[in-house]
Amino acid sequence: MSFLQSSFGRSKLRWAPWLLGLILSLWIIGPFLVNYRSRVDRLPEHQPPQRVHPPPPPPLPRPPTAGAPPSDWAERAHQVRQAFLHAYEGYRKHAWGHDELKPLTGEGVNNFNGWGVTLFDSLDTMWIMGHWDHYQEAVEFVAKAKFQMAEDAYAPFFETVIRYLGGLLSAYALSGTEVFLSRASDLGKMLLPAFDTPSGFPMYAINTMTGKTRPGWTGNVLWAECLSNQVEYKYLAHLTGYNDFLRKPENIMAKMYNANVSGIFPTQWDIGNGRPINTQHSVGAYADSAHEYLLKQWLLTNRTEPKVRDLYIESASAIIKNLLYVTPNRKLLYVTDTSNGIPTHNFEHLSCFLPGLLALGAHTLGDALSSRDREMHMFAARGLAYTCFVTYDDQRTGLGPDEMRMKKWENTEDGKWLQHYERWEKEGRPGSVPPGVGEVERAKGNDRDYSATKAAYLLRPETVESFFILWQTTGDERWRERGWKVFQAIQKHTRTEFGYASVGTVDSPLPTPRNEMPSFFLAETLKYLYLLFMDEDILPLDQWVFNTEAHPIPVFNWFNWEKTLYNITTA
Ligand code: DMJ
């Protein structure tokens, strides 16, 4: 007989041991219950927006029905999938392990560190298109990557971040294959010494073994180089919790917030004092992806960082005001660059990403843009993307030149798009669209309102990238039809026995091919065309942010502990 039984056994207090037991249990498990309850309450805030990790593989397009013409979009998507296969298998067979394929001679070339840039840049496209055998083989290659280099060699920081690091992070996000995250973290760390400059802006190139850096041709830093690492490093910081991955690129953003630049940021910056050193304004080379990363940083962290959003709005509105012009005859809308406020009237293929960016902004910024501005940004997007298309459609190959000189008005100011826009508004908005947005006839002869200053087509993605975003944001099928025309021209004029080749002269019936197939053709051009033709919305724009090399990165929320640790202020 136990002590408790003997004391309480038959007395009125015989329930007391049970009561004591209950109190004791509550005392032990109570705090857990309370804690669990508050954890459950906090969960929604901690959830990344509607993402299952990893999401199931995307659907594949229908293979063509025997003999039928490719009349529907699934069949067109299938053709792009086959084009990717031709390019990748050429690389795999003739240039495996090298950076890029020489598509005329069937050899490899090492022009981006010699680590196999085409393979890294292609990982997510293979996943999206469901090329499983090639994907699996590539995983094994990536698993062994060491990112080593000779003592006197240098990796270009910008290209290495957007192609290798962006490729790894995207492949990890899509597939959940852990080795991609490990390699991304290795590479991210090896590149960090590039930020160790007095300003914190990255040096042009770095040796991944020694950490030694070297400047580029300017001796300073281009704005695109400063602001084209935040998307990749922010996501990497979120995945790993490694402080420096966020601190170093955020330090650059702090310099931008305090730079007191109103409107467009100049193209060159002093790597010592972190101040602008020229007055050139551009959306083309030297600046392009920096404009992109203002909006995309805001989107990436689920629209919670208004400071960077406001920089985007200011700069996009200033671009519309100062850099957009229409040509005198065909009223082609274009974006140019200025030096000391004087426009050059050059229009680069590289700038054809801008219409997609403006459309993405108009689509996502909500009340942060007035309704007039939202409509104007959207009209600018449509007009610019259409001009990009016209510059393809006018040529005998159907491919667009890399750079053009646009015809200007006698009085340059008369060509400013904003003037035409405001006049159109004052006149009661005649027709349904402002000047520079309507369709034009195909040019006969040389009456084009522009001439090519660089006549090559380099397999670049910017035009079809914008078509994809315009299709996603407007649902207007004409963007898909235009993309289909571009794809057919690519098939006709750039396909070789071994892969696809850039061409030297777009306005010639038999263009001269060049012995180069840039990795961005597989990472970007074919991916955007594929997504444009797929009927399913595989990567919704409110859940994924494409880095500047078209690598989709998932939207995420900072955890509370991250906000505290990294000192992040959110709205
Ligand atoms: C790509 O490597 C990237 O899109 C970059 O931002 C600039 N352009 C090339 C392709 O044209």
Tab-separated table of N, CA and C in Angstrom, residues 246-376:
chain	number	residue	atom	x	y	z
A	246	LEU	N	23.976	39.486	-47.547
A	246	LEU	CA	23.030	40.598	-47.642
A	246	LEU	C	23.716	41.936	-47.394
A	247	ARG	N	24.619	41.949	-46.413
A	247	ARG	CA	25.226	43.214	-45.980
A	247	ARG	C	25.948	43.898	-47.132
A	248	LYS	N	26.705	43.143	-47.921
A	248	LYS	CA	27.543	43.782	-48.950
A	248	LYS	C	26.705	44.394	-50.072
A	249	PRO	N	25.776	43.655	-50.681
A	249	PRO	CA	24.954	44.314	-51.708
A	249	PRO	C	24.020	45.383	-51.154
A	250	GLU	N	23.573	45.237	-49.900
A	250	GLU	CA	22.700	46.262	-49.311
A	250	GLU	C	23.453	47.566	-49.069
A	251	ASN	N	24.748	47.418	-48.785
A	251	ASN	CA	25.588	48.593	-48.599
A	251	ASN	C	25.582	49.458	-49.878
A	252	ILE	N	25.544	48.781	-51.030
A	252	ILE	CA	25.478	49.513	-52.303
A	252	ILE	C	24.140	50.251	-52.400
A	253	MET	N	23.073	49.569	-51.995
A	253	MET	CA	21.757	50.209	-52.063
A	253	MET	C	21.724	51.438	-51.152
A	254	ALA	N	22.366	51.330	-49.972
A	254	ALA	CA	22.396	52.479	-49.052
A	254	ALA	C	23.048	53.677	-49.747
A	255	LYS	N	24.122	53.388	-50.520
A	255	LYS	CA	24.805	54.488	-51.249
A	255	LYS	C	23.843	55.113	-52.268
A	256	MET	N	23.035	54.271	-52.890
A	256	MET	CA	22.087	54.785	-53.895
A	256	MET	C	21.017	55.659	-53.229
A	257	TYR	N	20.512	55.202	-52.058
A	257	TYR	CA	19.478	55.994	-51.386
A	257	TYR	C	20.020	57.365	-50.971
A	258	ASN	N	21.330	57.377	-50.635
A	258	ASN	CA	21.895	58.641	-50.140
A	258	ASN	C	22.579	59.449	-51.228
A	259	ALA	N	22.508	58.988	-52.481
A	259	ALA	CA	23.300	59.650	-53.537
A	259	ALA	C	22.693	60.980	-53.959
A	260	ASN	N	21.482	61.242	-53.546
A	260	ASN	CA	20.825	62.486	-53.938
A	260	ASN	C	20.694	62.660	-55.433
A	261	VAL	N	20.477	61.562	-56.125
A	261	VAL	CA	20.268	61.629	-57.569
A	261	VAL	C	18.763	61.710	-57.761
A	262	SER	N	18.314	62.731	-58.485
A	262	SER	CA	16.869	62.719	-58.731
A	262	SER	C	16.676	62.276	-60.178
A	263	GLY	N	15.802	61.295	-60.365
A	263	GLY	CA	15.547	60.802	-61.721
A	263	GLY	C	16.476	59.672	-62.087
A	264	ILE	N	17.159	59.807	-63.239
A	264	ILE	CA	17.934	58.680	-63.769
A	264	ILE	C	19.342	58.660	-63.172
A	265	PHE	N	19.800	57.492	-62.798
A	265	PHE	CA	21.152	57.360	-62.252
A	265	PHE	C	22.171	57.333	-63.388
A	266	PRO	N	23.283	58.071	-63.238
A	266	PRO	CA	24.299	58.079	-64.299
A	266	PRO	C	24.983	56.723	-64.490
A	267	THR	N	25.690	56.568	-65.611
A	267	THR	CA	26.212	55.241	-65.968
A	267	THR	C	27.545	54.880	-65.314
A	268	GLN	N	28.333	55.896	-64.851
A	268	GLN	CA	29.626	55.535	-64.243
A	268	GLN	C	29.772	56.117	-62.847
A	269	TRP	N	30.357	55.316	-61.956
A	269	TRP	CA	30.469	55.702	-60.547
A	269	TRP	C	31.906	55.499	-60.068
A	270	ASP	N	32.295	56.331	-59.116
A	270	ASP	CA	33.656	56.277	-58.572
A	270	ASP	C	33.750	55.137	-57.550
A	271	ILE	N	34.674	54.228	-57.806
A	271	ILE	CA	34.776	53.060	-56.915
A	271	ILE	C	35.406	53.434	-55.571
A	272	GLY	N	36.020	54.637	-55.543
A	272	GLY	CA	36.613	55.102	-54.287
A	272	GLY	C	35.577	55.764	-53.388
A	273	ASN	N	35.000	56.883	-53.877
A	273	ASN	CA	34.098	57.624	-52.981
A	273	ASN	C	32.619	57.293	-53.170
A	274	GLY	N	32.305	56.437	-54.134
A	274	GLY	CA	30.918	56.009	-54.307
A	274	GLY	C	30.002	57.082	-54.879
A	275	ARG	N	30.591	58.052	-55.619
A	275	ARG	CA	29.781	59.128	-56.201
A	275	ARG	C	29.733	58.967	-57.726
A	276	PRO	N	28.671	59.498	-58.379
A	276	PRO	CA	28.625	59.436	-59.849
A	276	PRO	C	29.760	60.266	-60.457
A	277	ILE	N	30.284	59.787	-61.602
A	277	ILE	CA	31.365	60.570	-62.214
A	277	ILE	C	31.070	60.974	-63.650
A	278	ASN	N	29.882	60.749	-64.136
A	278	ASN	CA	29.558	61.293	-65.465
A	278	ASN	C	28.097	61.716	-65.500
A	279	THR	N	27.693	62.236	-66.650
A	279	THR	CA	26.305	62.705	-66.749
A	279	THR	C	25.610	61.980	-67.897
A	280	GLN	N	26.102	60.773	-68.179
A	280	GLN	CA	25.449	60.000	-69.233
A	280	GLN	C	24.247	59.249	-68.641
A	281	HIS	N	23.110	59.360	-69.312
A	281	HIS	CA	21.916	58.641	-68.885
A	281	HIS	C	21.528	57.653	-69.964
A	282	SER	N	21.289	56.411	-69.567
A	282	SER	CA	21.049	55.372	-70.569
A	282	SER	C	20.199	54.262	-69.962
A	283	VAL	N	19.508	53.513	-70.837
A	283	VAL	CA	18.921	52.257	-70.367
A	283	VAL	C	19.566	51.079	-71.093
A	284	GLY	N	20.551	51.381	-71.953
A	284	GLY	CA	21.238	50.332	-72.696
A	284	GLY	C	22.463	49.857	-71.929
A	285	ALA	N	23.506	49.471	-72.671
A	285	ALA	CA	24.734	48.965	-72.053
A	285	ALA	C	25.158	49.934	-70.949
A	286	TYR	N	25.768	49.450	-69.926
A	286	TYR	CA	26.271	50.180	-68.750
A	286	TYR	C	25.194	50.413	-67.679
A	287	ALA	N	23.912	50.371	-68.061
A	287	ALA	CA	22.888	50.723	-67.064
A	287	ALA	C	21.723	49.739	-67.038
A	288	ASP	N	21.498	49.028	-68.138
A	288	ASP	CA	20.257	48.262	-68.342
A	288	ASP	C	19.722	47.508	-67.120
A	289	SER	N	20.472	46.510	-66.660
A	289	SER	CA	19.916	45.653	-65.615
A	289	SER	C	19.789	46.361	-64.263
A	290	ALA	N	20.476	47.497	-64.082
A	290	ALA	CA	20.320	48.227	-62.818
A	290	ALA	C	18.899	48.785	-62.717
A	291	HIS	N	18.370	49.295	-63.828
A	291	HIS	CA	16.973	49.756	-63.823
A	291	HIS	C	16.046	48.592	-63.441
A	292	GLU	N	16.359	47.454	-64.040
A	292	GLU	CA	15.543	46.255	-63.807
A	292	GLU	C	15.539	45.871	-62.328
A	293	TYR	N	16.729	45.929	-61.691
A	293	TYR	CA	16.840	45.431	-60.323
A	293	TYR	C	16.237	46.387	-59.295
A	294	LEU	N	15.932	47.633	-59.684
A	294	LEU	CA	15.214	48.500	-58.740
A	294	LEU	C	13.827	47.914	-58.511
A	295	LEU	N	13.109	47.665	-59.601
A	295	LEU	CA	11.755	47.101	-59.460
A	295	LEU	C	11.814	45.672	-58.917
A	296	LYS	N	12.770	44.904	-59.404
A	296	LYS	CA	12.760	43.477	-59.082
A	296	LYS	C	13.158	43.185	-57.633
A	297	GLN	N	13.970	44.049	-57.030
A	297	GLN	CA	14.272	43.861	-55.603
A	297	GLN	C	13.004	44.030	-54.788
A	298	TRP	N	12.199	45.012	-55.190
A	298	TRP	CA	10.949	45.261	-54.467
A	298	TRP	C	9.999	44.070	-54.627
A	299	LEU	N	9.916	43.542	-55.834
A	299	LEU	CA	9.019	42.405	-56.072
A	299	LEU	C	9.506	41.158	-55.346
A	300	LEU	N	10.830	40.958	-55.345
A	300	LEU	CA	11.401	39.729	-54.786
A	300	LEU	C	11.028	39.542	-53.325
A	301	THR	N	11.090	40.630	-52.542
A	301	THR	CA	10.792	40.504	-51.112
A	301	THR	C	9.322	40.859	-50.861
A	302	ASN	N	8.507	40.404	-51.773
A	302	ASN	CA	7.049	40.481	-51.637
A	302	ASN	C	6.539	41.901	-51.406
A	303	ARG	N	7.143	42.859	-52.116
A	303	ARG	CA	6.666	44.253	-52.145
A	303	ARG	C	6.677	44.901	-50.762
A	304	THR	N	7.709	44.572	-49.980
A	304	THR	CA	7.740	45.101	-48.614
A	304	THR	C	8.807	46.179	-48.417
A	305	GLU	N	9.592	46.496	-49.480
A	305	GLU	CA	10.663	47.472	-49.287
A	305	GLU	C	10.412	48.705	-50.164
A	306	PRO	N	9.613	49.652	-49.655
A	306	PRO	CA	9.149	50.762	-50.496
A	306	PRO	C	10.253	51.713	-50.964
A	307	LYS	N	11.380	51.740	-50.242
A	307	LYS	CA	12.451	52.676	-50.636
A	307	LYS	C	12.937	52.377	-52.052
A	308	VAL	N	13.141	51.099	-52.326
A	308	VAL	CA	13.675	50.735	-53.637
A	308	VAL	C	12.588	50.875	-54.718
A	309	ARG	N	11.355	50.605	-54.330
A	309	ARG	CA	10.234	50.821	-55.260
A	309	ARG	C	10.190	52.295	-55.685
A	310	ASP	N	10.381	53.206	-54.712
A	310	ASP	CA	10.289	54.634	-55.046
A	310	ASP	C	11.423	55.063	-55.978
A	311	LEU	N	12.612	54.459	-55.799
A	311	LEU	CA	13.702	54.767	-56.746
A	311	LEU	C	13.301	54.342	-58.152
A	312	TYR	N	12.665	53.162	-58.257
A	312	TYR	CA	12.236	52.689	-59.585
A	312	TYR	C	11.243	53.669	-60.202
A	313	ILE	N	10.240	54.060	-59.424
A	313	ILE	CA	9.188	54.931	-59.971
A	313	ILE	C	9.802	56.242	-60.455
A	314	GLU	N	10.699	56.782	-59.633
A	314	GLU	CA	11.329	58.053	-60.024
A	314	GLU	C	12.129	57.902	-61.309
A	315	SER	N	12.915	56.828	-61.378
A	315	SER	CA	13.771	56.697	-62.555
A	315	SER	C	12.954	56.324	-63.793
A	316	ALA	N	11.935	55.464	-63.649
A	316	ALA	CA	11.131	55.093	-64.825
A	316	ALA	C	10.394	56.318	-65.361
A	317	SER	N	9.871	57.149	-64.462
A	317	SER	CA	9.149	58.334	-64.928
A	317	SER	C	10.109	59.309	-65.609
A	318	ALA	N	11.345	59.407	-65.071
A	318	ALA	CA	12.328	60.305	-65.707
A	318	ALA	C	12.767	59.765	-67.075
A	319	ILE	N	12.835	58.460	-67.211
A	319	ILE	CA	13.173	57.870	-68.517
A	319	ILE	C	12.093	58.264	-69.522
A	320	ILE	N	10.832	58.120	-69.122
A	320	ILE	CA	9.732	58.445	-70.032
A	320	ILE	C	9.790	59.916	-70.419
A	321	LYS	N	10.112	60.744	-69.443
A	321	LYS	CA	10.134	62.190	-69.701
A	321	LYS	C	11.319	62.605	-70.577
A	322	ASN	N	12.482	62.015	-70.338
A	322	ASN	CA	13.706	62.556	-70.968
A	322	ASN	C	14.321	61.694	-72.062
A	323	LEU	N	14.058	60.399	-72.050
A	323	LEU	CA	14.786	59.541	-73.005
A	323	LEU	C	13.907	58.958	-74.106
A	324	LEU	N	12.592	59.185	-74.034
A	324	LEU	CA	11.715	58.609	-75.066
A	324	LEU	C	11.430	59.620	-76.174
A	325	TYR	N	11.600	59.172	-77.404
A	325	TYR	CA	11.368	60.012	-78.585
A	325	TYR	C	10.541	59.242	-79.594
A	326	VAL	N	9.902	59.985	-80.521
A	326	VAL	CA	9.275	59.319	-81.672
A	326	VAL	C	9.961	59.821	-82.935
A	327	THR	N	9.998	58.973	-83.953
A	327	THR	CA	10.622	59.393	-85.225
A	327	THR	C	9.622	60.252	-86.008
A	328	PRO	N	10.119	61.094	-86.917
A	328	PRO	CA	9.222	62.058	-87.569
A	328	PRO	C	8.187	61.445	-88.507
A	329	ASN	N	8.517	60.374	-89.232
A	329	ASN	CA	7.566	59.885	-90.240
A	329	ASN	C	6.715	58.719	-89.755
A	330	ARG	N	7.372	57.645	-89.392
A	330	ARG	CA	6.598	56.452	-88.981
A	330	ARG	C	6.138	56.534	-87.525
A	331	LYS	N	6.586	57.558	-86.838
A	331	LYS	CA	6.254	57.745	-85.399
A	331	LYS	C	6.611	56.494	-84.590
A	332	LEU	N	7.834	56.007	-84.833
A	332	LEU	CA	8.301	54.860	-84.047
A	332	LEU	C	8.790	55.365	-82.697
A	333	LEU	N	8.273	54.788	-81.639
A	333	LEU	CA	8.696	55.191	-80.296
A	333	LEU	C	10.008	54.479	-79.959
A	334	TYR	N	11.008	55.238	-79.461
A	334	TYR	CA	12.278	54.599	-79.088
A	334	TYR	C	12.845	55.242	-77.840
A	335	VAL	N	13.790	54.551	-77.213
A	335	VAL	CA	14.477	55.089	-76.042
A	335	VAL	C	15.942	55.269	-76.418
A	336	THR	N	16.485	56.425	-76.062
A	336	THR	CA	17.880	56.692	-76.405
A	336	THR	C	18.656	57.065	-75.152
A	337	ASP	N	19.934	57.431	-75.324
A	337	ASP	CA	20.709	57.865	-74.167
A	337	ASP	C	21.136	59.316	-74.371
A	338	THR	N	21.472	59.965	-73.259
A	338	THR	CA	21.884	61.373	-73.349
A	338	THR	C	23.206	61.562	-72.624
A	339	SER	N	23.970	62.561	-73.118
A	339	SER	CA	25.169	62.952	-72.403
A	339	SER	C	25.036	64.453	-72.167
A	340	ASN	N	25.158	64.872	-70.930
A	340	ASN	CA	24.875	66.278	-70.574
A	340	ASN	C	23.508	66.721	-71.079
A	341	GLY	N	22.577	65.846	-71.101
A	341	GLY	CA	21.210	66.182	-71.536
A	341	GLY	C	21.012	66.162	-73.045
A	342	ILE	N	22.082	65.926	-73.828
A	342	ILE	CA	21.940	65.921	-75.301
A	342	ILE	C	21.711	64.473	-75.773
A	343	PRO	N	20.588	64.229	-76.476
A	343	PRO	CA	20.323	62.844	-76.909
A	343	PRO	C	21.208	62.417	-78.081
A	344	THR	N	21.610	61.144	-78.081
A	344	THR	CA	22.421	60.629	-79.200
A	344	THR	C	21.543	60.057	-80.310
A	345	HIS	N	20.314	59.711	-79.985
A	345	HIS	CA	19.363	59.038	-80.895
A	345	HIS	C	19.824	57.641	-81.289
A	346	ASN	N	20.757	57.088	-80.522
A	346	ASN	CA	21.078	55.664	-80.683
A	346	ASN	C	20.002	54.858	-79.982
A	347	PHE	N	19.683	53.732	-80.571
A	347	PHE	CA	18.690	52.835	-79.960
A	347	PHE	C	19.284	51.427	-80.005
A	348	GLU	N	19.485	50.840	-78.822
A	348	GLU	CA	20.167	49.537	-78.745
A	348	GLU	C	19.169	48.396	-78.585
A	349	HIS	N	19.506	47.256	-79.180
A	349	HIS	CA	18.705	46.054	-78.943
A	349	HIS	C	18.631	45.774	-77.444
A	350	LEU	N	19.746	46.015	-76.741
A	350	LEU	CA	19.779	45.781	-75.298
A	350	LEU	C	18.646	46.516	-74.577
A	351	SER	N	18.260	47.697	-75.118
A	351	SER	CA	17.214	48.505	-74.462
A	351	SER	C	15.822	47.933	-74.652
A	352	CYS	N	15.701	46.913	-75.472
A	352	CYS	CA	14.366	46.334	-75.714
A	352	CYS	C	13.843	45.541	-74.518
A	353	PHE	N	14.622	45.469	-73.428
A	353	PHE	CA	14.064	44.881	-72.189
A	353	PHE	C	13.131	45.894	-71.526
A	354	LEU	N	13.314	47.203	-71.836
A	354	LEU	CA	12.593	48.261	-71.112
A	354	LEU	C	11.069	48.133	-71.219
A	355	PRO	N	10.513	47.868	-72.422
A	355	PRO	CA	9.054	47.741	-72.454
A	355	PRO	C	8.529	46.671	-71.505
A	356	GLY	N	9.228	45.562	-71.403
A	356	GLY	CA	8.787	44.508	-70.470
A	356	GLY	C	8.827	45.017	-69.038
A	357	LEU	N	9.879	45.756	-68.707
A	357	LEU	CA	10.011	46.262	-67.336
A	357	LEU	C	8.900	47.265	-67.028
A	358	LEU	N	8.629	48.169	-67.969
A	358	LEU	CA	7.567	49.160	-67.729
A	358	LEU	C	6.214	48.472	-67.553
A	359	ALA	N	5.974	47.441	-68.366
A	359	ALA	CA	4.700	46.719	-68.250
A	359	ALA	C	4.616	46.002	-66.899
A	360	LEU	N	5.719	45.413	-66.475
A	360	LEU	CA	5.745	44.718	-65.181
A	360	LEU	C	5.479	45.711	-64.052
A	361	GLY	N	6.090	46.892	-64.164
A	361	GLY	CA	5.881	47.931	-63.149
A	361	GLY	C	4.424	48.374	-63.125
A	362	ALA	N	3.877	48.705	-64.293
A	362	ALA	CA	2.491	49.180	-64.355
A	362	ALA	C	1.540	48.130	-63.787
A	363	HIS	N	1.898	46.881	-63.967
A	363	HIS	CA	1.050	45.768	-63.548
A	363	HIS	C	1.117	45.514	-62.039
A	364	THR	N	2.244	45.875	-61.421
A	364	THR	CA	2.437	45.464	-60.022
A	364	THR	C	2.447	46.624	-59.027
A	365	LEU	N	2.617	47.855	-59.501
A	365	LEU	CA	2.853	48.953	-58.553
A	365	LEU	C	1.586	49.475	-57.886
A	366	GLY	N	0.438	49.120	-58.390
A	366	GLY	CA	-0.837	49.520	-57.773
A	366	GLY	C	-0.916	51.020	-57.589
A	367	ASP	N	-1.358	51.419	-56.387
A	367	ASP	CA	-1.590	52.845	-56.129
A	367	ASP	C	-0.317	53.664	-56.014
A	368	ALA	N	0.835	52.991	-55.994
A	368	ALA	CA	2.080	53.768	-55.929
A	368	ALA	C	2.260	54.578	-57.212
A	369	LEU	N	1.571	54.182	-58.278
A	369	LEU	CA	1.544	54.982	-59.517
A	369	LEU	C	0.155	55.593	-59.635
A	370	SER	N	0.085	56.855	-60.063
A	370	SER	CA	-1.233	57.443	-60.308
A	370	SER	C	-1.849	56.732	-61.511
A	371	SER	N	-3.161	56.831	-61.682
A	371	SER	CA	-3.757	56.080	-62.801
A	371	SER	C	-3.273	56.651	-64.136
A	372	ARG	N	-3.010	57.965	-64.187
A	372	ARG	CA	-2.489	58.537	-65.440
A	372	ARG	C	-1.111	57.950	-65.746
A	373	ASP	N	-0.257	57.892	-64.714
A	373	ASP	CA	1.093	57.360	-64.931
A	373	ASP	C	1.060	55.882	-65.306
A	374	ARG	N	0.158	55.148	-64.643
A	374	ARG	CA	0.083	53.719	-64.950
A	374	ARG	C	-0.254	53.525	-66.426
A	375	GLU	N	-1.221	54.313	-66.908
A	375	GLU	CA	-1.631	54.190	-68.301
A	375	GLU	C	-0.481	54.612	-69.227
A	376	MET	N	0.222	55.684	-68.827
A	376	MET	CA	1.319	56.170	-69.671
A	376	MET	C	2.464	55.143	-69.736
